[in-house]
Amino acid sequence: MQDMLQRRMGFDELGKAYPKDSSVKVEPITINGISCFWFTPEQAITNKVIVYLHGGAFAVGSIRSHESMVSHFASRFQTKILFIDYSLAPEHPYPGGMNDVLAVYSTLQKQYPDYTFTLMGDSAGGGLAISSIAAMFDHNLSLPQVVVLLSPWISLTCTNPSHQQNADKDIINTEYLKAAAKDYIGDNPMEKASPEFLTFNAFPPVLILAGEEEILLDDSNNFYAYIRKIQKESYLHIYTNQTHVWTLASIQSEASQQALKVIAEFLENNS
């Protein structure tokens, strides 16, 4: 566990890549026993909340790694964001994190019955969003109005061709993801824990964003090819010369600003 603690501390350093947006208020809150954080911009749109699920291969990632990026999201979209600090593997393998998301989401729906919700996640958080939506059907929960997936990790088998094609280009590597997937899956069968095996009869409008140089590029391509047959309001944007979750490295880069514009327009068009 000492190695895992060091990895988590190292990943948290990513949150220092650029300053957070000082106009956004960040407040801790506990919902249903789960640690969360409200991000509130100065001119927040009323009756809307983005529920955010962070990346980190289901094992690392926290408010410290993602606070700066999410603060800029809240400011750009002028929408309150609830960041869920869900349980991490290997201490809490599948479905631990997903159960946390469902517990928070169901409480939000009860507390804010007149609100509409967006579910947004990066990397593992994107895969967790997909798994959570499938579980919402089982728990008879209302689905989020829209979904935004940023560099989602969907295939825990890690066998898509882009793993090899972009192996020398991306900032993450396949062996790391395979080890993380093993910790996350735990004693569950791969077919149950990996979002790639989920099937849907319905799905909210969804926007998927991915970098051209990601080893997970095919995760986005394959999910888009599947989900657009179910939800016509499905969109995929691929960004040239970008690696995994490029907005975490620089929020002011041209590619990051383009992504923010696309997300903002998608949210506005589906409000």
PDB file of C-alpha atoms in Angstrom:
ATOM      1  CA  MET A   1       0.000   0.000   0.000  1.00  0.00           C
ATOM      2  CA  GLN A   2       2.954   2.324   0.502  1.00  0.00           C
ATOM      3  CA  ASP A   3       3.597   2.196  -3.234  1.00  0.00           C
ATOM      4  CA  MET A   4      -0.067   3.018  -3.905  1.00  0.00           C
ATOM      5  CA  LEU A   5       0.047   5.981  -1.542  1.00  0.00           C
ATOM      6  CA  GLN A   6       3.098   7.314  -3.371  1.00  0.00           C
ATOM      7  CA  ARG A   7       1.356   6.855  -6.717  1.00  0.00           C
ATOM      8  CA  ARG A   8      -1.647   8.778  -5.449  1.00  0.00           C
ATOM      9  CA  MET A   9       0.517  11.589  -4.161  1.00  0.00           C
ATOM     10  CA  GLY A  10       2.347  11.712  -7.485  1.00  0.00           C
ATOM     11  CA  PHE A  11      -0.868  11.819  -9.478  1.00  0.00           C
ATOM     12  CA  ASP A  12      -2.200  14.602  -7.272  1.00  0.00           C
ATOM     13  CA  GLU A  13       0.737  16.717  -8.411  1.00  0.00           C
ATOM     14  CA  LEU A  14      -0.959  16.969 -11.814  1.00  0.00           C
ATOM     15  CA  GLY A  15      -3.351  19.386 -10.183  1.00  0.00           C
ATOM     16  CA  LYS A  16      -0.531  21.922  -9.947  1.00  0.00           C
ATOM     17  CA  ALA A  17      -0.036  22.156 -13.720  1.00  0.00           C
ATOM     18  CA  TYR A  18      -1.968  25.451 -13.788  1.00  0.00           C
ATOM     19  CA  PRO A  19      -3.888  27.626 -11.302  1.00  0.00           C
ATOM     20  CA  LYS A  20      -7.530  26.994 -10.578  1.00  0.00           C
ATOM     21  CA  ASP A  21     -10.119  29.559 -11.615  1.00  0.00           C
ATOM     22  CA  SER A  22     -10.285  31.907  -8.632  1.00  0.00           C
ATOM     23  CA  SER A  23     -13.821  33.005  -9.503  1.00  0.00           C
ATOM     24  CA  VAL A  24     -15.168  29.530  -8.699  1.00  0.00           C
ATOM     25  CA  LYS A  25     -16.035  28.695  -5.094  1.00  0.00           C
ATOM     26  CA  VAL A  26     -15.046  25.177  -3.972  1.00  0.00           C
ATOM     27  CA  GLU A  27     -16.776  23.744  -0.900  1.00  0.00           C
ATOM     28  CA  PRO A  28     -16.583  20.254   0.637  1.00  0.00           C
ATOM     29  CA  ILE A  29     -19.802  18.412   1.398  1.00  0.00           C
ATOM     30  CA  THR A  30     -20.654  14.898   2.535  1.00  0.00           C
ATOM     31  CA  ILE A  31     -23.582  13.282   0.717  1.00  0.00           C
ATOM     32  CA  ASN A  32     -24.868   9.909   1.885  1.00  0.00           C
ATOM     33  CA  GLY A  33     -21.574   9.421   3.725  1.00  0.00           C
ATOM     34  CA  ILE A  34     -19.474  10.095   0.612  1.00  0.00           C
ATOM     35  CA  SER A  35     -17.000  12.951   0.298  1.00  0.00           C
ATOM     36  CA  CYS A  36     -17.923  15.408  -2.465  1.00  0.00           C
ATOM     37  CA  PHE A  37     -17.121  18.979  -3.471  1.00  0.00           C
ATOM     38  CA  TRP A  38     -19.320  21.718  -4.880  1.00  0.00           C
ATOM     39  CA  PHE A  39     -17.802  23.963  -7.569  1.00  0.00           C
ATOM     40  CA  THR A  40     -19.916  27.105  -7.873  1.00  0.00           C
ATOM     41  CA  PRO A  41     -19.188  29.758 -10.528  1.00  0.00           C
ATOM     42  CA  GLU A  42     -20.173  33.384 -10.007  1.00  0.00           C
ATOM     43  CA  GLN A  43     -22.991  33.304 -12.581  1.00  0.00           C
ATOM     44  CA  ALA A  44     -24.261  29.749 -12.208  1.00  0.00           C
ATOM     45  CA  ILE A  45     -27.167  28.664 -14.396  1.00  0.00           C
ATOM     46  CA  THR A  46     -30.099  27.815 -12.157  1.00  0.00           C
ATOM     47  CA  ASN A  47     -31.576  24.323 -11.870  1.00  0.00           C
ATOM     48  CA  LYS A  48     -28.601  22.582 -13.476  1.00  0.00           C
ATOM     49  CA  VAL A  49     -25.822  20.449 -11.986  1.00  0.00           C
ATOM     50  CA  ILE A  50     -22.923  18.603 -13.585  1.00  0.00           C
ATOM     51  CA  VAL A  51     -21.965  15.484 -11.635  1.00  0.00           C
ATOM     52  CA  TYR A  52     -18.244  14.922 -12.218  1.00  0.00           C
ATOM     53  CA  LEU A  53     -16.339  11.617 -11.998  1.00  0.00           C
ATOM     54  CA  HIS A  54     -12.558  11.960 -12.040  1.00  0.00           C
ATOM     55  CA  GLY A  55     -10.060   9.751 -13.811  1.00  0.00           C
ATOM     56  CA  GLY A  56      -7.069   7.911 -12.412  1.00  0.00           C
ATOM     57  CA  ALA A  57      -7.437   4.258 -13.495  1.00  0.00           C
ATOM     58  CA  PHE A  58      -9.909   3.653 -10.631  1.00  0.00           C
ATOM     59  CA  ALA A  59      -6.934   3.719  -8.232  1.00  0.00           C
ATOM     60  CA  VAL A  60      -5.646   7.303  -8.057  1.00  0.00           C
ATOM     61  CA  GLY A  61      -7.115  10.761  -8.532  1.00  0.00           C
ATOM     62  CA  SER A  62      -8.822  13.106  -6.112  1.00  0.00           C
ATOM     63  CA  ILE A  63      -9.932  16.672  -5.576  1.00  0.00           C
ATOM     64  CA  ARG A  64      -6.235  17.589  -5.474  1.00  0.00           C
ATOM     65  CA  SER A  65      -5.485  16.248  -8.949  1.00  0.00           C
ATOM     66  CA  HIS A  66      -8.632  17.625 -10.558  1.00  0.00           C
ATOM     67  CA  GLU A  67      -9.603  20.786  -8.686  1.00  0.00           C
ATOM     68  CA  SER A  68      -7.951  23.197 -11.105  1.00  0.00           C
ATOM     69  CA  MET A  69      -9.366  21.577 -14.232  1.00  0.00           C
ATOM     70  CA  VAL A  70     -12.870  21.193 -12.843  1.00  0.00           C
ATOM     71  CA  SER A  71     -12.884  24.804 -11.628  1.00  0.00           C
ATOM     72  CA  HIS A  72     -12.255  25.941 -15.201  1.00  0.00           C
ATOM     73  CA  PHE A  73     -15.038  23.640 -16.399  1.00  0.00           C
ATOM     74  CA  ALA A  74     -17.459  25.213 -13.912  1.00  0.00           C
ATOM     75  CA  SER A  75     -16.445  28.723 -14.950  1.00  0.00           C
ATOM     76  CA  ARG A  76     -16.652  28.027 -18.695  1.00  0.00           C
ATOM     77  CA  PHE A  77     -19.977  26.194 -18.531  1.00  0.00           C
ATOM     78  CA  GLN A  78     -21.407  28.557 -15.884  1.00  0.00           C
ATOM     79  CA  THR A  79     -22.841  25.533 -14.130  1.00  0.00           C
ATOM     80  CA  LYS A  80     -22.484  24.131 -10.626  1.00  0.00           C
ATOM     81  CA  ILE A  81     -20.421  20.947 -10.572  1.00  0.00           C
ATOM     82  CA  LEU A  82     -20.567  18.264  -7.912  1.00  0.00           C
ATOM     83  CA  PHE A  83     -17.265  16.388  -7.787  1.00  0.00           C
ATOM     84  CA  ILE A  84     -17.590  12.897  -6.255  1.00  0.00           C
ATOM     85  CA  ASP A  85     -14.540  11.543  -4.398  1.00  0.00           C
ATOM     86  CA  TYR A  86     -15.640   7.948  -4.966  1.00  0.00           C
ATOM     87  CA  SER A  87     -13.963   4.891  -3.424  1.00  0.00           C
ATOM     88  CA  LEU A  88     -10.787   3.679  -5.124  1.00  0.00           C
ATOM     89  CA  ALA A  89      -9.277   0.271  -5.858  1.00  0.00           C
ATOM     90  CA  PRO A  90      -7.623  -1.898  -4.719  1.00  0.00           C
ATOM     91  CA  GLU A  91      -9.204  -1.197  -1.311  1.00  0.00           C
ATOM     92  CA  HIS A  92     -12.637  -0.852  -2.889  1.00  0.00           C
ATOM     93  CA  PRO A  93     -12.868  -2.841  -6.140  1.00  0.00           C
ATOM     94  CA  TYR A  94     -15.890  -2.921  -8.440  1.00  0.00           C
ATOM     95  CA  PRO A  95     -18.669  -2.062  -7.720  1.00  0.00           C
ATOM     96  CA  GLY A  96     -17.471   0.145  -4.839  1.00  0.00           C
ATOM     97  CA  GLY A  97     -16.934   3.356  -6.784  1.00  0.00           C
ATOM     98  CA  MET A  98     -20.090   2.862  -8.829  1.00  0.00           C
ATOM     99  CA  ASN A  99     -22.160   2.319  -5.685  1.00  0.00           C
ATOM    100  CA  ASP A 100     -20.830   5.621  -4.335  1.00  0.00           C
ATOM    101  CA  VAL A 101     -21.876   7.394  -7.527  1.00  0.00           C
ATOM    102  CA  LEU A 102     -25.375   5.894  -7.361  1.00  0.00           C
ATOM    103  CA  ALA A 103     -25.744   6.808  -3.682  1.00  0.00           C
ATOM    104  CA  VAL A 104     -24.825  10.435  -4.349  1.00  0.00           C
ATOM    105  CA  TYR A 105     -26.824  10.700  -7.566  1.00  0.00           C
ATOM    106  CA  SER A 106     -30.010   9.255  -6.038  1.00  0.00           C
ATOM    107  CA  THR A 107     -29.727  11.670  -3.100  1.00  0.00           C
ATOM    108  CA  LEU A 108     -29.261  14.620  -5.461  1.00  0.00           C
ATOM    109  CA  GLN A 109     -32.392  13.682  -7.359  1.00  0.00           C
ATOM    110  CA  LYS A 110     -34.389  13.635  -4.130  1.00  0.00           C
ATOM    111  CA  GLN A 111     -32.925  16.912  -2.857  1.00  0.00           C
ATOM    112  CA  TYR A 112     -33.233  18.753  -6.179  1.00  0.00           C
ATOM    113  CA  PRO A 113     -36.305  17.302  -7.906  1.00  0.00           C
ATOM    114  CA  ASP A 114     -36.601  20.246 -10.308  1.00  0.00           C
ATOM    115  CA  TYR A 115     -32.972  20.114 -11.443  1.00  0.00           C
ATOM    116  CA  THR A 116     -31.513  18.534 -14.556  1.00  0.00           C
ATOM    117  CA  PHE A 117     -28.242  16.647 -14.286  1.00  0.00           C
ATOM    118  CA  THR A 118     -25.292  16.129 -16.590  1.00  0.00           C
ATOM    119  CA  LEU A 119     -22.967  13.199 -15.909  1.00  0.00           C
ATOM    120  CA  MET A 120     -19.381  13.938 -16.922  1.00  0.00           C
ATOM    121  CA  GLY A 121     -16.187  11.964 -16.463  1.00  0.00           C
ATOM    122  CA  ASP A 122     -12.633  11.718 -17.713  1.00  0.00           C
ATOM    123  CA  SER A 123     -10.651   8.515 -18.299  1.00  0.00           C
ATOM    124  CA  ALA A 124     -11.767   5.897 -15.741  1.00  0.00           C
ATOM    125  CA  GLY A 125     -14.432   8.370 -14.672  1.00  0.00           C
ATOM    126  CA  GLY A 126     -15.868   8.141 -18.178  1.00  0.00           C
ATOM    127  CA  GLY A 127     -16.097   4.373 -17.959  1.00  0.00           C
ATOM    128  CA  LEU A 128     -17.589   4.712 -14.487  1.00  0.00           C
ATOM    129  CA  ALA A 129     -20.228   7.048 -15.911  1.00  0.00           C
ATOM    130  CA  ILE A 130     -21.269   4.415 -18.448  1.00  0.00           C
ATOM    131  CA  SER A 131     -21.422   1.693 -15.784  1.00  0.00           C
ATOM    132  CA  SER A 132     -23.439   3.985 -13.534  1.00  0.00           C
ATOM    133  CA  ILE A 133     -26.005   4.679 -16.248  1.00  0.00           C
ATOM    134  CA  ALA A 134     -26.500   0.953 -16.768  1.00  0.00           C
ATOM    135  CA  ALA A 135     -27.025   0.558 -13.006  1.00  0.00           C
ATOM    136  CA  MET A 136     -29.516   3.445 -12.970  1.00  0.00           C
ATOM    137  CA  PHE A 137     -31.881   1.311 -15.039  1.00  0.00           C
ATOM    138  CA  ASP A 138     -31.641  -1.455 -12.426  1.00  0.00           C
ATOM    139  CA  HIS A 139     -32.328   1.011  -9.602  1.00  0.00           C
ATOM    140  CA  ASN A 140     -35.175   2.806 -11.417  1.00  0.00           C
ATOM    141  CA  LEU A 141     -33.358   6.130 -11.286  1.00  0.00           C
ATOM    142  CA  SER A 142     -34.012   8.897 -13.790  1.00  0.00           C
ATOM    143  CA  LEU A 143     -31.165   9.160 -16.264  1.00  0.00           C
ATOM    144  CA  PRO A 144     -29.031  12.295 -16.550  1.00  0.00           C
ATOM    145  CA  GLN A 145     -30.123  14.709 -19.236  1.00  0.00           C
ATOM    146  CA  VAL A 146     -26.812  14.383 -21.091  1.00  0.00           C
ATOM    147  CA  VAL A 147     -23.440  12.659 -20.726  1.00  0.00           C
ATOM    148  CA  VAL A 148     -19.954  14.004 -21.504  1.00  0.00           C
ATOM    149  CA  LEU A 149     -17.021  11.590 -21.752  1.00  0.00           C
ATOM    150  CA  LEU A 150     -13.467  12.929 -21.937  1.00  0.00           C
ATOM    151  CA  SER A 151     -10.856  10.353 -23.006  1.00  0.00           C
ATOM    152  CA  PRO A 152     -12.996   7.566 -21.504  1.00  0.00           C
ATOM    153  CA  TRP A 153     -11.478   4.247 -20.457  1.00  0.00           C
ATOM    154  CA  ILE A 154     -14.185   1.784 -21.462  1.00  0.00           C
ATOM    155  CA  SER A 155     -12.407  -1.431 -22.439  1.00  0.00           C
ATOM    156  CA  LEU A 156     -10.699  -2.924 -19.384  1.00  0.00           C
ATOM    157  CA  THR A 157      -9.368  -5.795 -21.493  1.00  0.00           C
ATOM    158  CA  CYS A 158      -6.961  -3.278 -23.072  1.00  0.00           C
ATOM    159  CA  THR A 159      -6.805  -5.175 -26.359  1.00  0.00           C
ATOM    160  CA  ASN A 160      -7.935  -2.541 -28.866  1.00  0.00           C
ATOM    161  CA  PRO A 161      -5.493  -1.841 -31.752  1.00  0.00           C
ATOM    162  CA  SER A 162      -4.892   1.760 -30.630  1.00  0.00           C
ATOM    163  CA  HIS A 163      -2.978   0.403 -27.621  1.00  0.00           C
ATOM    164  CA  GLN A 164      -0.224  -0.668 -29.997  1.00  0.00           C
ATOM    165  CA  GLN A 165      -0.689   2.039 -32.595  1.00  0.00           C
ATOM    166  CA  ASN A 166      -0.234   4.867 -30.071  1.00  0.00           C
ATOM    167  CA  ALA A 167       2.035   3.114 -27.583  1.00  0.00           C
ATOM    168  CA  ASP A 168       4.930   5.495 -28.262  1.00  0.00           C
ATOM    169  CA  LYS A 169       2.785   8.632 -28.355  1.00  0.00           C
ATOM    170  CA  ASP A 170       0.559   8.629 -25.274  1.00  0.00           C
ATOM    171  CA  ILE A 171       1.368   9.601 -21.686  1.00  0.00           C
ATOM    172  CA  ILE A 172      -0.081   6.366 -20.261  1.00  0.00           C
ATOM    173  CA  ASN A 173       0.806   2.773 -21.098  1.00  0.00           C
ATOM    174  CA  THR A 174      -1.040  -0.501 -21.504  1.00  0.00           C
ATOM    175  CA  GLU A 175       0.751  -2.473 -18.795  1.00  0.00           C
ATOM    176  CA  TYR A 176      -0.166   0.126 -16.192  1.00  0.00           C
ATOM    177  CA  LEU A 177      -3.816  -0.016 -17.244  1.00  0.00           C
ATOM    178  CA  LYS A 178      -3.881  -3.829 -17.213  1.00  0.00           C
ATOM    179  CA  ALA A 179      -2.585  -3.867 -13.642  1.00  0.00           C
ATOM    180  CA  ALA A 180      -5.090  -1.201 -12.613  1.00  0.00           C
ATOM    181  CA  ALA A 181      -7.929  -3.103 -14.288  1.00  0.00           C
ATOM    182  CA  LYS A 182      -7.001  -6.240 -12.350  1.00  0.00           C
ATOM    183  CA  ASP A 183      -7.166  -4.319  -9.059  1.00  0.00           C
ATOM    184  CA  TYR A 184     -10.466  -2.706  -9.990  1.00  0.00           C
ATOM    185  CA  ILE A 185     -12.158  -5.884 -11.205  1.00  0.00           C
ATOM    186  CA  GLY A 186     -11.149  -7.845  -8.098  1.00  0.00           C
ATOM    187  CA  ASP A 187     -13.028 -11.134  -7.851  1.00  0.00           C
ATOM    188  CA  ASN A 188     -15.643 -10.103 -10.399  1.00  0.00           C
ATOM    189  CA  PRO A 189     -15.743 -11.461 -13.952  1.00  0.00           C
ATOM    190  CA  MET A 190     -14.363  -9.124 -16.605  1.00  0.00           C
ATOM    191  CA  GLU A 191     -17.707  -9.234 -18.424  1.00  0.00           C
ATOM    192  CA  LYS A 192     -19.431  -7.714 -15.388  1.00  0.00           C
ATOM    193  CA  ALA A 193     -16.944  -5.006 -14.443  1.00  0.00           C
ATOM    194  CA  SER A 194     -15.794  -3.713 -17.832  1.00  0.00           C
ATOM    195  CA  PRO A 195     -18.135  -1.121 -19.402  1.00  0.00           C
ATOM    196  CA  GLU A 196     -17.331  -2.426 -22.894  1.00  0.00           C
ATOM    197  CA  PHE A 197     -19.634  -5.410 -22.322  1.00  0.00           C
ATOM    198  CA  LEU A 198     -22.678  -3.389 -21.272  1.00  0.00           C
ATOM    199  CA  THR A 199     -25.692  -3.240 -23.558  1.00  0.00           C
ATOM    200  CA  PHE A 200     -28.301  -0.501 -23.694  1.00  0.00           C
ATOM    201  CA  ASN A 201     -31.787  -0.050 -25.077  1.00  0.00           C
ATOM    202  CA  ALA A 202     -31.669   3.658 -24.289  1.00  0.00           C
ATOM    203  CA  PHE A 203     -28.985   6.198 -23.436  1.00  0.00           C
ATOM    204  CA  PRO A 204     -28.906   9.970 -22.890  1.00  0.00           C
ATOM    205  CA  PRO A 205     -27.471  12.287 -25.549  1.00  0.00           C
ATOM    206  CA  VAL A 206     -23.721  11.864 -25.305  1.00  0.00           C
ATOM    207  CA  LEU A 207     -20.623  13.806 -26.310  1.00  0.00           C
ATOM    208  CA  ILE A 208     -17.316  11.921 -26.503  1.00  0.00           C
ATOM    209  CA  LEU A 209     -13.962  13.698 -26.782  1.00  0.00           C
ATOM    210  CA  ALA A 210     -10.656  11.918 -27.369  1.00  0.00           C
ATOM    211  CA  GLY A 211      -7.078  12.649 -28.380  1.00  0.00           C
ATOM    212  CA  GLU A 212      -5.732  11.338 -31.669  1.00  0.00           C
ATOM    213  CA  GLU A 213      -2.601   9.959 -29.944  1.00  0.00           C
ATOM    214  CA  GLU A 214      -4.346   8.105 -27.118  1.00  0.00           C
ATOM    215  CA  ILE A 215      -3.904   4.383 -26.555  1.00  0.00           C
ATOM    216  CA  LEU A 216      -7.582   4.521 -25.566  1.00  0.00           C
ATOM    217  CA  LEU A 217      -8.688   6.116 -28.846  1.00  0.00           C
ATOM    218  CA  ASP A 218     -10.491   2.941 -29.936  1.00  0.00           C
ATOM    219  CA  ASP A 219     -12.443   2.920 -26.680  1.00  0.00           C
ATOM    220  CA  SER A 220     -14.087   6.140 -27.831  1.00  0.00           C
ATOM    221  CA  ASN A 221     -14.418   5.031 -31.456  1.00  0.00           C
ATOM    222  CA  ASN A 222     -16.015   1.707 -30.567  1.00  0.00           C
ATOM    223  CA  PHE A 223     -18.425   3.100 -27.999  1.00  0.00           C
ATOM    224  CA  TYR A 224     -19.506   5.830 -30.402  1.00  0.00           C
ATOM    225  CA  ALA A 225     -20.124   3.278 -33.159  1.00  0.00           C
ATOM    226  CA  TYR A 226     -22.301   1.307 -30.748  1.00  0.00           C
ATOM    227  CA  ILE A 227     -24.191   4.051 -28.960  1.00  0.00           C
ATOM    228  CA  ARG A 228     -25.103   6.156 -32.017  1.00  0.00           C
ATOM    229  CA  LYS A 229     -27.403   3.310 -33.110  1.00  0.00           C
ATOM    230  CA  ILE A 230     -29.297   3.749 -29.847  1.00  0.00           C
ATOM    231  CA  GLN A 231     -29.062   7.513 -29.316  1.00  0.00           C
ATOM    232  CA  LYS A 232     -29.036   9.662 -32.447  1.00  0.00           C
ATOM    233  CA  GLU A 233     -27.763  12.639 -30.431  1.00  0.00           C
ATOM    234  CA  SER A 234     -24.333  11.049 -30.065  1.00  0.00           C
ATOM    235  CA  TYR A 235     -21.194  12.943 -31.047  1.00  0.00           C
ATOM    236  CA  LEU A 236     -17.495  12.126 -31.225  1.00  0.00           C
ATOM    237  CA  HIS A 237     -14.754  14.749 -31.479  1.00  0.00           C
ATOM    238  CA  ILE A 238     -11.139  13.665 -31.940  1.00  0.00           C
ATOM    239  CA  TYR A 239      -8.382  16.214 -31.338  1.00  0.00           C
ATOM    240  CA  THR A 240      -5.249  16.130 -33.502  1.00  0.00           C
ATOM    241  CA  ASN A 241      -1.894  15.545 -31.773  1.00  0.00           C
ATOM    242  CA  GLN A 242      -3.497  15.254 -28.335  1.00  0.00           C
ATOM    243  CA  THR A 243      -2.815  12.623 -25.700  1.00  0.00           C
ATOM    244  CA  HIS A 244      -4.883  11.309 -22.795  1.00  0.00           C
ATOM    245  CA  VAL A 245      -7.031  13.942 -20.998  1.00  0.00           C
ATOM    246  CA  TRP A 246      -5.044  16.823 -22.517  1.00  0.00           C
ATOM    247  CA  THR A 247      -7.112  19.380 -20.604  1.00  0.00           C
ATOM    248  CA  LEU A 248      -5.472  18.199 -17.378  1.00  0.00           C
ATOM    249  CA  ALA A 249      -2.033  19.179 -18.684  1.00  0.00           C
ATOM    250  CA  SER A 250      -3.008  22.594 -20.050  1.00  0.00           C
ATOM    251  CA  ILE A 251      -6.397  24.246 -19.937  1.00  0.00           C
ATOM    252  CA  GLN A 252      -5.271  27.198 -22.082  1.00  0.00           C
ATOM    253  CA  SER A 253      -3.966  25.207 -25.053  1.00  0.00           C
ATOM    254  CA  GLU A 254      -5.799  25.590 -28.347  1.00  0.00           C
ATOM    255  CA  ALA A 255      -7.042  21.986 -28.216  1.00  0.00           C
ATOM    256  CA  SER A 256      -8.308  22.418 -24.646  1.00  0.00           C
ATOM    257  CA  GLN A 257     -10.111  25.637 -25.490  1.00  0.00           C
ATOM    258  CA  GLN A 258     -11.675  23.972 -28.532  1.00  0.00           C
ATOM    259  CA  ALA A 259     -12.861  21.114 -26.324  1.00  0.00           C
ATOM    260  CA  LEU A 260     -14.382  23.516 -23.795  1.00  0.00           C
ATOM    261  CA  LYS A 261     -16.231  25.301 -26.604  1.00  0.00           C
ATOM    262  CA  VAL A 262     -17.605  22.034 -27.970  1.00  0.00           C
ATOM    263  CA  ILE A 263     -18.758  20.883 -24.533  1.00  0.00           C
ATOM    264  CA  ALA A 264     -20.372  24.245 -23.766  1.00  0.00           C
ATOM    265  CA  GLU A 265     -22.277  24.197 -27.064  1.00  0.00           C
ATOM    266  CA  PHE A 266     -23.383  20.600 -26.488  1.00  0.00           C
ATOM    267  CA  LEU A 267     -24.684  21.445 -23.014  1.00  0.00           C
ATOM    268  CA  GLU A 268     -26.471  24.528 -24.311  1.00  0.00           C
ATOM    269  CA  ASN A 269     -28.044  22.714 -27.245  1.00  0.00           C
ATOM    270  CA  ASN A 270     -29.339  19.956 -24.978  1.00  0.00           C
ATOM    271  CA  SER A 271     -30.594  22.126 -22.136  1.00  0.00           C
TER     272      SER A 271
END
